[in-house]
mmCIF file of C-alpha atoms in Angstrom:
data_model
loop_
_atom_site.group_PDB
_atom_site.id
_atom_site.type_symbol
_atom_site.label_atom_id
_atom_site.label_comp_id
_atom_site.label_asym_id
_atom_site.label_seq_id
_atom_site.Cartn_x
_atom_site.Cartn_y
_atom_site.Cartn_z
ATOM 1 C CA UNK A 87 0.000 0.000 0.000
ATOM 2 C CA UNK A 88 1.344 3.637 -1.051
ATOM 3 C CA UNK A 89 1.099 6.432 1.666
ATOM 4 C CA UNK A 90 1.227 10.259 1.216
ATOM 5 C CA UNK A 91 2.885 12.100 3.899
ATOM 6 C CA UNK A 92 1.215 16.009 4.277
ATOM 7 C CA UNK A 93 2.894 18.302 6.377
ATOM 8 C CA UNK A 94 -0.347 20.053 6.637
ATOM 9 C CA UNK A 95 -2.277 17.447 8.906
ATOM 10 C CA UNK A 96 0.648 16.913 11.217
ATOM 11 C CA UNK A 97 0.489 21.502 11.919
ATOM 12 C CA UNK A 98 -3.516 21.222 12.228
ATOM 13 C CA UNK A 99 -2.841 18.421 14.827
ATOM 14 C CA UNK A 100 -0.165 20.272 16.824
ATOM 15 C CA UNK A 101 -1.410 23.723 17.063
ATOM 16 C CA UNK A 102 0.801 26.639 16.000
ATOM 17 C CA UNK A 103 4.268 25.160 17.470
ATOM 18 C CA UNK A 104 4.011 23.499 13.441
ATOM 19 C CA UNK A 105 4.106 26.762 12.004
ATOM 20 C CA UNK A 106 6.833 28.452 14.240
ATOM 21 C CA UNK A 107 9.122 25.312 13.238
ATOM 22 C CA UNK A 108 7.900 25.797 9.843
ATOM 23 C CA UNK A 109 9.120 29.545 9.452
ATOM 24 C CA UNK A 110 12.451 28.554 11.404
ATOM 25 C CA UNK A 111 13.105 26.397 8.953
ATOM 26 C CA UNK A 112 11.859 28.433 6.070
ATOM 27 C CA UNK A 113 14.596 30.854 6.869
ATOM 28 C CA UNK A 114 17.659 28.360 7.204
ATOM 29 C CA UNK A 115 16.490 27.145 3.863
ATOM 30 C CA UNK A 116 16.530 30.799 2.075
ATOM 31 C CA UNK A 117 19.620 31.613 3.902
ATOM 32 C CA UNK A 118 21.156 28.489 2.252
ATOM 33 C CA UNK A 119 19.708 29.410 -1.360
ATOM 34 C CA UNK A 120 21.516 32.859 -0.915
ATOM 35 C CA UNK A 121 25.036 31.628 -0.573
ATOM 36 C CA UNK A 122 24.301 29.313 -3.251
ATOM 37 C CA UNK A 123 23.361 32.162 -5.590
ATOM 38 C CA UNK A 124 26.387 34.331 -4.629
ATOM 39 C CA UNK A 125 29.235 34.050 -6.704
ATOM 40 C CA UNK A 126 32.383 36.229 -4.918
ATOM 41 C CA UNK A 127 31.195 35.653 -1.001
ATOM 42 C CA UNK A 128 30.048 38.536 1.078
ATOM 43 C CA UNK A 129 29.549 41.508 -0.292
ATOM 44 C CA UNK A 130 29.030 40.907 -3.790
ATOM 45 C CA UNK A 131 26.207 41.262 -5.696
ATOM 46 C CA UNK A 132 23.991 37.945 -6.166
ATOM 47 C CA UNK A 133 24.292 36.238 -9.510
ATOM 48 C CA UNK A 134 23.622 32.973 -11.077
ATOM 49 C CA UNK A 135 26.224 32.690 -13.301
ATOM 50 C CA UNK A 136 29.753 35.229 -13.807
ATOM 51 C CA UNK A 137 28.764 37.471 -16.638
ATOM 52 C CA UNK A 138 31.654 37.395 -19.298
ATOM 53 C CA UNK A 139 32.300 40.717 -20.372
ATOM 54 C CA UNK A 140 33.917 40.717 -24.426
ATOM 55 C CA UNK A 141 36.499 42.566 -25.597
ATOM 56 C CA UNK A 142 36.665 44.550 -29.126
ATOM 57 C CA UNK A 143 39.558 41.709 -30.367
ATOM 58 C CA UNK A 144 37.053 38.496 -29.797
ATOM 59 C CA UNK A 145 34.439 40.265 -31.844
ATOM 60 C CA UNK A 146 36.861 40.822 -34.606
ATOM 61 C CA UNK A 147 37.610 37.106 -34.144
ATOM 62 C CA UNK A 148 34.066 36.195 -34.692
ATOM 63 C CA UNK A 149 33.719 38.440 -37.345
ATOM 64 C CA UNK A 150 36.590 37.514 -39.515
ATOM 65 C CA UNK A 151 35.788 33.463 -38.740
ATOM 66 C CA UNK A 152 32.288 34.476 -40.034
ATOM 67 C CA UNK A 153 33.953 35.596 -43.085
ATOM 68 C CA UNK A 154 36.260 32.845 -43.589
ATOM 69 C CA UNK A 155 33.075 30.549 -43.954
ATOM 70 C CA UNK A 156 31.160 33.050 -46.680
ATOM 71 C CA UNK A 157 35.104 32.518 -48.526
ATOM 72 C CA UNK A 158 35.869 35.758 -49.171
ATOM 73 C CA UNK A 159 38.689 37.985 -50.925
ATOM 74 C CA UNK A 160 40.731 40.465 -50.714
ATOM 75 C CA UNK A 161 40.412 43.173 -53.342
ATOM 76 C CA UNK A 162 44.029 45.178 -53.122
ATOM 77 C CA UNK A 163 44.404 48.431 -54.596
ATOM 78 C CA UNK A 164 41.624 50.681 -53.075
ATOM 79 C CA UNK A 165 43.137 53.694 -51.032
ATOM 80 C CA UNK A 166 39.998 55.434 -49.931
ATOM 81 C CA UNK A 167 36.369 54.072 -49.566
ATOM 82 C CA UNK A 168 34.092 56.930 -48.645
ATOM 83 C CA UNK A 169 29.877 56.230 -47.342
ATOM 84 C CA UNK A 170 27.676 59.169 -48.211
ATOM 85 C CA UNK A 171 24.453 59.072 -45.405
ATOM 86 C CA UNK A 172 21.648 60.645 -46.064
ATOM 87 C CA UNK A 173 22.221 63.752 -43.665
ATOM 88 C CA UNK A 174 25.179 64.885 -45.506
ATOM 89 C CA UNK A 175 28.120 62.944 -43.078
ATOM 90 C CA UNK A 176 30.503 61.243 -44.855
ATOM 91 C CA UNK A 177 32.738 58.038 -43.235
ATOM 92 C CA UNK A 178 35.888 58.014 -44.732
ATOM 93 C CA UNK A 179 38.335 55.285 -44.416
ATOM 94 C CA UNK A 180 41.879 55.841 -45.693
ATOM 95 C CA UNK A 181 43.438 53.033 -46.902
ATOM 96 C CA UNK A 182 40.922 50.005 -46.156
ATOM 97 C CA UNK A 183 40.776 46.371 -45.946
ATOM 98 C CA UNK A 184 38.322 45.322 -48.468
ATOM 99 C CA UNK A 185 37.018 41.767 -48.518
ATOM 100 C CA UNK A 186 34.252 40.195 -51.073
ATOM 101 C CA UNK A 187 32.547 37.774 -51.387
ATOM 102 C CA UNK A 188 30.216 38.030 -54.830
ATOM 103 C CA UNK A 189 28.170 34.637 -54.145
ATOM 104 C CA UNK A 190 26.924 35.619 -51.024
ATOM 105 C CA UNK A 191 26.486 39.381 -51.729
ATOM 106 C CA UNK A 192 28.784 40.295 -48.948
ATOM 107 C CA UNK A 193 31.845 43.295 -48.555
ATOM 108 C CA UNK A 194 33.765 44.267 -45.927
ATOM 109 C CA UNK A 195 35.428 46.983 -45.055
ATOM 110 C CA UNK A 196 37.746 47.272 -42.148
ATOM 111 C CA UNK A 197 40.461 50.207 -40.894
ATOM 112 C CA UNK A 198 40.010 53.668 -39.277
ATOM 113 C CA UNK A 199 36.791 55.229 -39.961
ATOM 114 C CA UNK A 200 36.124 58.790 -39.830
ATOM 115 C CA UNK A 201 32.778 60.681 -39.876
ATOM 116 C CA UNK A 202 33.346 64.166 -41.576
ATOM 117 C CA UNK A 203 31.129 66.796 -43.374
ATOM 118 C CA UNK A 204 30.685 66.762 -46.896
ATOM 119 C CA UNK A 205 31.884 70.085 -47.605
ATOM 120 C CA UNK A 206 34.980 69.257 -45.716
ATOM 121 C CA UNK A 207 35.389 66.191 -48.859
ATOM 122 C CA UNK A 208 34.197 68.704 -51.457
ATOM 123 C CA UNK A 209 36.629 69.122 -53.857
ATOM 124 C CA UNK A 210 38.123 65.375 -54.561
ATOM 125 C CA UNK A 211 34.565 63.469 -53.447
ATOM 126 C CA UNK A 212 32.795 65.154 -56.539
ATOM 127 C CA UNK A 213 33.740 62.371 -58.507
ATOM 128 C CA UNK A 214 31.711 60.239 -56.294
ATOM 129 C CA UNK A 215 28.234 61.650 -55.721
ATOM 130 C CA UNK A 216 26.028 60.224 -57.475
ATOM 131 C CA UNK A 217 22.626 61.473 -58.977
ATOM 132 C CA UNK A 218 20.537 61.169 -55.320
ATOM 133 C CA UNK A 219 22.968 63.338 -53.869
ATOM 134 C CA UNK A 220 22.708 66.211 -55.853
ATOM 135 C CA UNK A 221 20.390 67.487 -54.779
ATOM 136 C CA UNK A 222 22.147 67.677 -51.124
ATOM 137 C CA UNK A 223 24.875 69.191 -52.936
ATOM 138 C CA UNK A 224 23.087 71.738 -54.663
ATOM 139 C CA UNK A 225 21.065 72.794 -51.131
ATOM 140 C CA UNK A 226 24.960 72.978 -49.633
ATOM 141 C CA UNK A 227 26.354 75.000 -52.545
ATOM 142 C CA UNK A 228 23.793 77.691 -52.020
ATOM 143 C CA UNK A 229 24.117 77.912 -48.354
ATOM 144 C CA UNK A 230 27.641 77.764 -48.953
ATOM 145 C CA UNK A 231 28.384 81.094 -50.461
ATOM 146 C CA UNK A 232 25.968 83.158 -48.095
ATOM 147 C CA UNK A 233 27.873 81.918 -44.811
ATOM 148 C CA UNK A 234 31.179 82.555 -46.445
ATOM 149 C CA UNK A 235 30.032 86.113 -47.274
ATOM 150 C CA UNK A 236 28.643 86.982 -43.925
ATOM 151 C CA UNK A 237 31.717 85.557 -42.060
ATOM 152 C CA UNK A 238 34.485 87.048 -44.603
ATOM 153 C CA UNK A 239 33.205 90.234 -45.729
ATOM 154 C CA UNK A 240 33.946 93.201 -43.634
ATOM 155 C CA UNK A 241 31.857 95.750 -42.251
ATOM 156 C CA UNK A 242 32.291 99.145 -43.293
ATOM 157 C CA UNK A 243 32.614 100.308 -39.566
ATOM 158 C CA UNK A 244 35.619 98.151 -39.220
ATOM 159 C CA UNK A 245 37.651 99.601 -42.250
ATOM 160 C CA UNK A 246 39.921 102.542 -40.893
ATOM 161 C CA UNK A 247 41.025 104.646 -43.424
ATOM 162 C CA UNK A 248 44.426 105.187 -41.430
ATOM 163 C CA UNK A 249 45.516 101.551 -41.836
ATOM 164 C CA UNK A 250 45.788 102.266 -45.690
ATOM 165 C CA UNK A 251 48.847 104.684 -45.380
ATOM 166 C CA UNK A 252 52.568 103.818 -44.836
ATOM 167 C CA UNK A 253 53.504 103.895 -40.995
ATOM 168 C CA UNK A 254 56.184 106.147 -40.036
ATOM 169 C CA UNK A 255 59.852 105.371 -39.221
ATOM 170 C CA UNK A 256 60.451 105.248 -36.011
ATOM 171 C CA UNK A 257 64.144 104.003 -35.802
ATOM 172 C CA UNK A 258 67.300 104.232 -38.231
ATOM 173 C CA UNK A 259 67.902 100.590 -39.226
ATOM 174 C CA UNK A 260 70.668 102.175 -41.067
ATOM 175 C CA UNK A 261 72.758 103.025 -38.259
ATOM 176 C CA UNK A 262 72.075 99.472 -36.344
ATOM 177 C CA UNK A 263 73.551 97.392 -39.341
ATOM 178 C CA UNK A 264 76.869 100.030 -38.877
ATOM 179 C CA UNK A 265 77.069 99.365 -35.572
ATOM 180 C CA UNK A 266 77.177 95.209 -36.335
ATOM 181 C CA UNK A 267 79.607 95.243 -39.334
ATOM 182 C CA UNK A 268 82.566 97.313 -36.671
#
């Protein structure tokens, strides 16, 4: 024959010396489940497991295994690749790592990235805008001229007429270069 023990009857039988033994023992029981949880003893905070913090290098690691499996190449040769956003920021990377991969439509690009303005790029990155960007270019080329005319032009309060003239001679250089040559 199969018996179930319940706690319950044996506290209804008892009285309420069951549940004071109950509650003692509830506490040594949590008190053991905290030092089980606690990873670097007292003090510390309470965790399950040590969280494993990564560094930069490991997710290059992943990243360039990743690559190794979609077999890609590198393309030599290319000395600047420049992205174009939408809000007129361009990142420019000087002298790249380029990797493709054509059957999986993949390319990488690693090196030192920088995020500049596009009028900072203007002159040699003209080559490179295409036709969507044009129109970026042609709102920065009118805005262009009007802040260098307000912040180059002078005001006609600031022109003195007495900076045009030749300034008087105050010593005789002549007599200096004398003095040097006895």
């Amino acid at each position: 024959m199969l018996s179930v023990f319940d706690g319950s009857r044996v506290g209804q039988e008892s009285g309420g010396s069951s549940q004071l033994a109950e509650s003692v023992m509830n506490q040594e029981k949590l008190a053991k489940l905290q030092a089980q949880v606690r990873i670097g003893g007292k003090g510390t905070a309470r965790r399950k497991k040590k969280v494993v913090h990564r560094t930069a290098t490991a997710d290059d690691k992943k990243l360039q295994s990743s690559l190794k499996k979609l077999a890609v190449n590198n393309i030599a040769g290319i000395e600047e690749v420049n992205m174009i956003k939408d809000d007129g920021t361009v990142i420019h990377f000087n002298n790249p790592k380029v990797q493709a991969s054509l059957s999986a439509n993949t390319f990488a690009i690693t090196g030192h990235a920088e995020t500049k303005q596009l009028t900072e790029m203007l002159p040699g990155i003209l080559s490179q805008l295409g036709a969507d960007s044009l129109a970026s270019l042609r709102k920065l080329a009118e805005q262009f001229p009007r802040q260098v005319l307000d912040s180059k032009a002078p005001k006609a309060e600031d022109i003195d007429e007495e900076d045009d003239d030749v300034p008087d001679l105050v010593e005789n250089f002549d007599e200096a270069s004398k003095n040097e040559a006895n």
